[in-house]
Coordinates of C-alpha atoms in Angstrom, one line a residue:
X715 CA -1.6 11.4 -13.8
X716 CA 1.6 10.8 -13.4
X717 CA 3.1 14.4 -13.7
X718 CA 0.4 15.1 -10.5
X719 CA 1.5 11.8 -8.9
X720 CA 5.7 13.1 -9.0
X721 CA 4.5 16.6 -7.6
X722 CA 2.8 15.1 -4.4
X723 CA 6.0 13.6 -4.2
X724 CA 8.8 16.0 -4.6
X725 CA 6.2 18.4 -2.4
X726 CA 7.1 16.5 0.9
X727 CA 10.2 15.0 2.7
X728 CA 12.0 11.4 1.3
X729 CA 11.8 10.0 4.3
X730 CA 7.8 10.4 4.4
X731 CA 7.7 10.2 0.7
X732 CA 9.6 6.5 0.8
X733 CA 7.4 5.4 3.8
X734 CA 4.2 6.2 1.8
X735 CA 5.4 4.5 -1.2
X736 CA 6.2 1.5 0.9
X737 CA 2.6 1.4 2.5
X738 CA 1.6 1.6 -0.9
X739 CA 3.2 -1.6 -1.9
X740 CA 1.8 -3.2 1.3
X741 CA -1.3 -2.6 0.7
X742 CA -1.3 -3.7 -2.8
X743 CA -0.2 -6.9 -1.2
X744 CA -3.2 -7.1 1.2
X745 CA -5.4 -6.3 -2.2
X746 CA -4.1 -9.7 -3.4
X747 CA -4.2 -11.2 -0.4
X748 CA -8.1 -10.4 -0.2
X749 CA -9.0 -12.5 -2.9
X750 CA -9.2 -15.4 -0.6
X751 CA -12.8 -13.8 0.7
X752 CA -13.5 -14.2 -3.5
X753 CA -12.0 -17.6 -4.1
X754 CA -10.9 -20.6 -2.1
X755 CA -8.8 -22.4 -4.9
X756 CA -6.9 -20.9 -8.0
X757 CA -5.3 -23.2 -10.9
X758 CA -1.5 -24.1 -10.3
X759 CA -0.4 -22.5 -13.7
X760 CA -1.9 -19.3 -12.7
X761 CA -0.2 -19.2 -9.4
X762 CA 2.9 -20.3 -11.3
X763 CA 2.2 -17.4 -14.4
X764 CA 2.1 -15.2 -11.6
X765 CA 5.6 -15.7 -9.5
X766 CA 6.9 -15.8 -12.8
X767 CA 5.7 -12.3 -13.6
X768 CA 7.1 -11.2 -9.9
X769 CA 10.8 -12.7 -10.5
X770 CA 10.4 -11.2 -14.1
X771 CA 9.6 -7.2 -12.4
X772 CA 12.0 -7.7 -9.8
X773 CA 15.2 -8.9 -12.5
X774 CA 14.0 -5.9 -14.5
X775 CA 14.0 -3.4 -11.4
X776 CA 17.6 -4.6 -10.0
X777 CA 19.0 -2.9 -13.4
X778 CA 17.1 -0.4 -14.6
X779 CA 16.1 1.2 -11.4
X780 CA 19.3 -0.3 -9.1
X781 CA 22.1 -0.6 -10.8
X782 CA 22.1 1.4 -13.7
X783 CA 22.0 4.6 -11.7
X784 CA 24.5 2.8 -8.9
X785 CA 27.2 2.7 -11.7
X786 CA 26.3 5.7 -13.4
X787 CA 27.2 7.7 -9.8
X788 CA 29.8 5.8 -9.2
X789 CA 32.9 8.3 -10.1
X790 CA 36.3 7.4 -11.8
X791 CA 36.5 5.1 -15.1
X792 CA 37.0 1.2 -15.8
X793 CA 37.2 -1.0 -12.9
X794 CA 37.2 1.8 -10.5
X795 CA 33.5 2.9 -11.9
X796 CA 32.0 -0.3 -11.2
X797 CA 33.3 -1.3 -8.1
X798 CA 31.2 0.2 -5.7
X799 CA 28.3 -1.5 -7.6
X800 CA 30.0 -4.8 -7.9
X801 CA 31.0 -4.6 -4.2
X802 CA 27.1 -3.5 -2.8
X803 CA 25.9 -6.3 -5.1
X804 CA 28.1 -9.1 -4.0
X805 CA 27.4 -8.1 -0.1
X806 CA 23.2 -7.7 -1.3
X807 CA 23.5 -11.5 -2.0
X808 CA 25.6 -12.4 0.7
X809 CA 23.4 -10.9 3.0
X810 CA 20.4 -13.3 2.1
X811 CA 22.2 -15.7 1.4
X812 CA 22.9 -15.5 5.5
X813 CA 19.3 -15.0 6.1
X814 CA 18.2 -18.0 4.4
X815 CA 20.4 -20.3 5.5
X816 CA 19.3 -18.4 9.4
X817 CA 15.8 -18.2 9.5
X818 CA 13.6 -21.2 9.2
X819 CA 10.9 -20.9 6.0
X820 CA 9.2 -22.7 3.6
X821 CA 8.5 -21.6 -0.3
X822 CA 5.5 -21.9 -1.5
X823 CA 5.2 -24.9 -3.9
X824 CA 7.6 -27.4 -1.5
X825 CA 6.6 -30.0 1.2
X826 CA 7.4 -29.3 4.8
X827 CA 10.1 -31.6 4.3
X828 CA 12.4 -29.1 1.8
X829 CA 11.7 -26.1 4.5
X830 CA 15.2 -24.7 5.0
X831 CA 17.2 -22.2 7.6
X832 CA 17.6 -23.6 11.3
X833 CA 15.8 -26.6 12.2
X834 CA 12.6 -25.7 13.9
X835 CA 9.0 -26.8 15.2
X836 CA 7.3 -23.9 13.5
X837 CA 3.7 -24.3 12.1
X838 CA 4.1 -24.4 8.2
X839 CA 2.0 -21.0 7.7
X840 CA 4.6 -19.2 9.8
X841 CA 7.4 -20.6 7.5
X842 CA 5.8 -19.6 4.3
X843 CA 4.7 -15.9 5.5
X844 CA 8.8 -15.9 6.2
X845 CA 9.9 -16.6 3.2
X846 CA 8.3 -14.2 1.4
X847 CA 8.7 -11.6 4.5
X848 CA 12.4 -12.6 3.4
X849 CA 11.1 -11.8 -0.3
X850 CA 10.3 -8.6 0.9
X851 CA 12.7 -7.0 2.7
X852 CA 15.1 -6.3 -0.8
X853 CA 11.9 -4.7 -2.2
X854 CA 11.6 -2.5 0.8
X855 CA 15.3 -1.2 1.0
X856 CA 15.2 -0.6 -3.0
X857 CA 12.2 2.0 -2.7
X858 CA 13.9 3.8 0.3
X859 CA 17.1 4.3 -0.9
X860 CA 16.2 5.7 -3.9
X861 CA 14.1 8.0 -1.9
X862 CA 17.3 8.5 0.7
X863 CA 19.3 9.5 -2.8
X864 CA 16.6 12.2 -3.5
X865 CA 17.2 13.5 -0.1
X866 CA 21.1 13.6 0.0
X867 CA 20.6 16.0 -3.1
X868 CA 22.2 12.9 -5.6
X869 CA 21.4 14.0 -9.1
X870 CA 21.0 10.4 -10.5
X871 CA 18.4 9.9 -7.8
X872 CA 15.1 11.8 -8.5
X873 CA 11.8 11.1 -7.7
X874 CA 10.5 10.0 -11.0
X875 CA 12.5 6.8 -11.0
X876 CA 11.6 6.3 -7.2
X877 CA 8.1 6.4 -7.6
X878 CA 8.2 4.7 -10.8
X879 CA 10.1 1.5 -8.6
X880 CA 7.7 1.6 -6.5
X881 CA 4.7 1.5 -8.6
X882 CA 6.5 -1.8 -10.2
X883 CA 7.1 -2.9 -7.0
X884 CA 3.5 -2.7 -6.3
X885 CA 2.6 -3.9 -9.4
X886 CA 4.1 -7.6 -8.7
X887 CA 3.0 -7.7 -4.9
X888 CA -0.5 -8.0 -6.5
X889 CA 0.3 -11.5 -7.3
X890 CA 2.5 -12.3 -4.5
X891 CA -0.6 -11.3 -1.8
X892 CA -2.4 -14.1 -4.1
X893 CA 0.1 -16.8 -3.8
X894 CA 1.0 -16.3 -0.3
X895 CA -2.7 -16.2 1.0
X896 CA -4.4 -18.8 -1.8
X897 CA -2.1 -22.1 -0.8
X898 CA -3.3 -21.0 3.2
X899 CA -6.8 -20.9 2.1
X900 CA -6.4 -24.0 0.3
X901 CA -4.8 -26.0 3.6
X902 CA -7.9 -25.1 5.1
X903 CA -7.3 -21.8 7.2
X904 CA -10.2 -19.4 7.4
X905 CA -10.1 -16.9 4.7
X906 CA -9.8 -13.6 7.7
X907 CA -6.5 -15.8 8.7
X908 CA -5.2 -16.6 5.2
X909 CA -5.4 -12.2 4.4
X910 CA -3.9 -11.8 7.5
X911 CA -0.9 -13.7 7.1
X912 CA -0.6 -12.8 3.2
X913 CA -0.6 -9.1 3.5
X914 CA 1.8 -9.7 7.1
X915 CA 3.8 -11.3 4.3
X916 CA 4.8 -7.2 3.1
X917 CA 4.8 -5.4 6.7
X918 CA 8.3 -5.4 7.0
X919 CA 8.6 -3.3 3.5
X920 CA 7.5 -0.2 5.0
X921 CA 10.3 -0.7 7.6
X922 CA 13.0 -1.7 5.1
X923 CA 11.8 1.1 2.9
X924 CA 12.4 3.7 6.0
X925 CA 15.7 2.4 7.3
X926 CA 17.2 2.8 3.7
X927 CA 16.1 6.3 3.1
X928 CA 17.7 7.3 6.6
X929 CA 20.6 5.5 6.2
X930 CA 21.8 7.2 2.8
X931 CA 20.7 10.4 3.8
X932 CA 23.4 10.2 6.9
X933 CA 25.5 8.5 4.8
X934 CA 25.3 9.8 1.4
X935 CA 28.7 8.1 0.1
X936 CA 27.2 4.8 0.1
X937 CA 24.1 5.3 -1.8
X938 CA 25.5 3.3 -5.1
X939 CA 26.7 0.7 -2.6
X940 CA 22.8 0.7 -1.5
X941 CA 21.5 0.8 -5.0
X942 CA 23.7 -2.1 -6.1
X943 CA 23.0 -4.0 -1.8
X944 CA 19.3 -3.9 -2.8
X945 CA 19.8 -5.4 -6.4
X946 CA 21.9 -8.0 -5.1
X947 CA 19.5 -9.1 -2.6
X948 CA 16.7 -8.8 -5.2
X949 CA 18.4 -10.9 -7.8
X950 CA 19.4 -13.6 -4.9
X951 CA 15.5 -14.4 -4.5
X952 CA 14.8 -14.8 -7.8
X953 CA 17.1 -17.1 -8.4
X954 CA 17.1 -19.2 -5.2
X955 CA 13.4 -18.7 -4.6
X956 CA 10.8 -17.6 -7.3
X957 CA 12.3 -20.1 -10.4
X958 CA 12.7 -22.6 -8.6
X959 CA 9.2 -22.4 -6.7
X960 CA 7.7 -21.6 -10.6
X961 CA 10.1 -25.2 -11.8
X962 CA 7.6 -27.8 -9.7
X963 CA 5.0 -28.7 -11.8
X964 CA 3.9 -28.5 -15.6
X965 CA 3.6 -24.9 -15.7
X966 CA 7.3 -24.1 -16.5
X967 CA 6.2 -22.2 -19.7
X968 CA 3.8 -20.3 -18.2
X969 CA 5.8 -19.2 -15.2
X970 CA 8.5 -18.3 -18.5
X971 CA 6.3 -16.1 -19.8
X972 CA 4.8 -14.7 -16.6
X973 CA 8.7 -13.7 -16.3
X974 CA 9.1 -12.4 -19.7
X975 CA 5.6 -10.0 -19.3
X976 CA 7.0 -9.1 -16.1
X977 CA 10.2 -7.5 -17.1
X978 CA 9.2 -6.0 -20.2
X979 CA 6.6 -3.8 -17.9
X980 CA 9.0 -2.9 -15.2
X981 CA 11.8 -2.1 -18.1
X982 CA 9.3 -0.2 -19.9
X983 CA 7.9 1.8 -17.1
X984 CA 11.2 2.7 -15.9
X985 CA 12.8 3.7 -18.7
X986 CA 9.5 5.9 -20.0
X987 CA 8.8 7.4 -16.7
X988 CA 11.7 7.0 -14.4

């Protein structure tokens, strides 16, 4: 299956290869999402098992798939090899670090109250689909510019480990459609409204995923700047926003595990397939 899936891939163009794989991972986000026309409540621990799982994928992804290759490229030896990595990763977390302190949003498991960015009169649905649009736009950029890195002709960048972060990617959007669209559901919004916010939640990966594939394939000298941009970013949210959202309520050890299973499937996929 997935000899045929890395075929279809390396059969087309990057570009169009990193925008499917990025509607890919949107719609498996709207599959979550849709569980709201199954379910109007779901326990707190397995909403909490389940970010954990997401921040445990995404830790795993932002080395095995992000920086690994982005120092491995990198030329030159000592300080001089990992620079370029330490430098994208440094500016990945800056970057939403800027955004969050920016844009007004609300995480899932916190009153109104601890909503953060610019102060704002915003409804609190729109602040939660932004924070995990915010959540989403790391996820994006990863998939596309490992796809950019095929294109540029990079040999540490090949289609395998592309598809392979996307399919993890995917993999903990599941969940994330869930947690986005079940709270909504919960508040009282109709279960068409609580989908369509919850899968809005991923549009912007598509996007993301584009933008980064183009970008490296003009500008093929910063792909492990990219590489290490989008694990920076990645790692940012986990620890400002999936932990702590996981940290609220008697589900700690759950979420820990959730976390745990997480990264032992993104680590093992990558490193099998990618």
């Amino acid at each position: 299956m997935f000899t045929r899936l890395f075929e279809f891939f390396e059969s087309i163009d990057p570009v169009w290869g990193a925008l499917i794989a990025t509607v890919f991972t949107w719609l498996v986000t709207a599959a979550g999402a849709s569980f709201v026309f199954f379910f109007k409540n779901m326990k707190r621990g397995v909403l909490d098992g389940m970010l954990g799982f997401t921040g445990g994928v995404m830790v795993a992804a932002s080395f095995w798939s992000l920086l690994a290759p982005a120092i491995e490229m990198s030329g030159g030896e000592g300080f001089e090899k990992v620079m370029p990595a330490a430098i994208g990763f440094g500016l990945g977390a800056l970057f939403l670090f800027s955004l969050d302190k920016l844009l007004p949003h609300l995480h899932i498991n916190f009153t109104p109250e601890e909503s953060e960015g610019l102060d704002t009169s915003w409804h609190r649905t729109t602040l939660l689909v932004l924070a995990i649009t915010l959540h989403n736009i790391p996820e994006g950029l990863a998939v596309g510019v490992l796809f950019g890195g095929v294109a540029a002709g990079i040999p540490e960048a090949s289609i395998p480990a592309a598809v392979i972060l996307a399919i993890g990617i995917g993999i903990q959007n599941f969940p994330e459609g869930i947690a986005v669209s079940m709270p909504l559901r919960r508040q009282g919004m109709s279960r068409r409204r609580s989908f369509f916010y919850g899968q809005m939640s991923a549009i912007v990966e598509p996007i993301a995923g584009v933008i980064g594939a183009v970008a490296v394939t003009f500008f093929t000298p910063v792909l492990p700047y990219a590489l290490a941009f989008a694990a920076g970013a990645m790692i940012f949210v986990v620890v400002e926003e999936v932990i702590p959202e996981t940290q609220q309520d008697k589900y700690t050890d759950v979420a820990t595990l959730g976390f745990i299973g997480g990264f032992l499937i993104m680590m093992t996929l990558d490193v099998a397939l990618g």
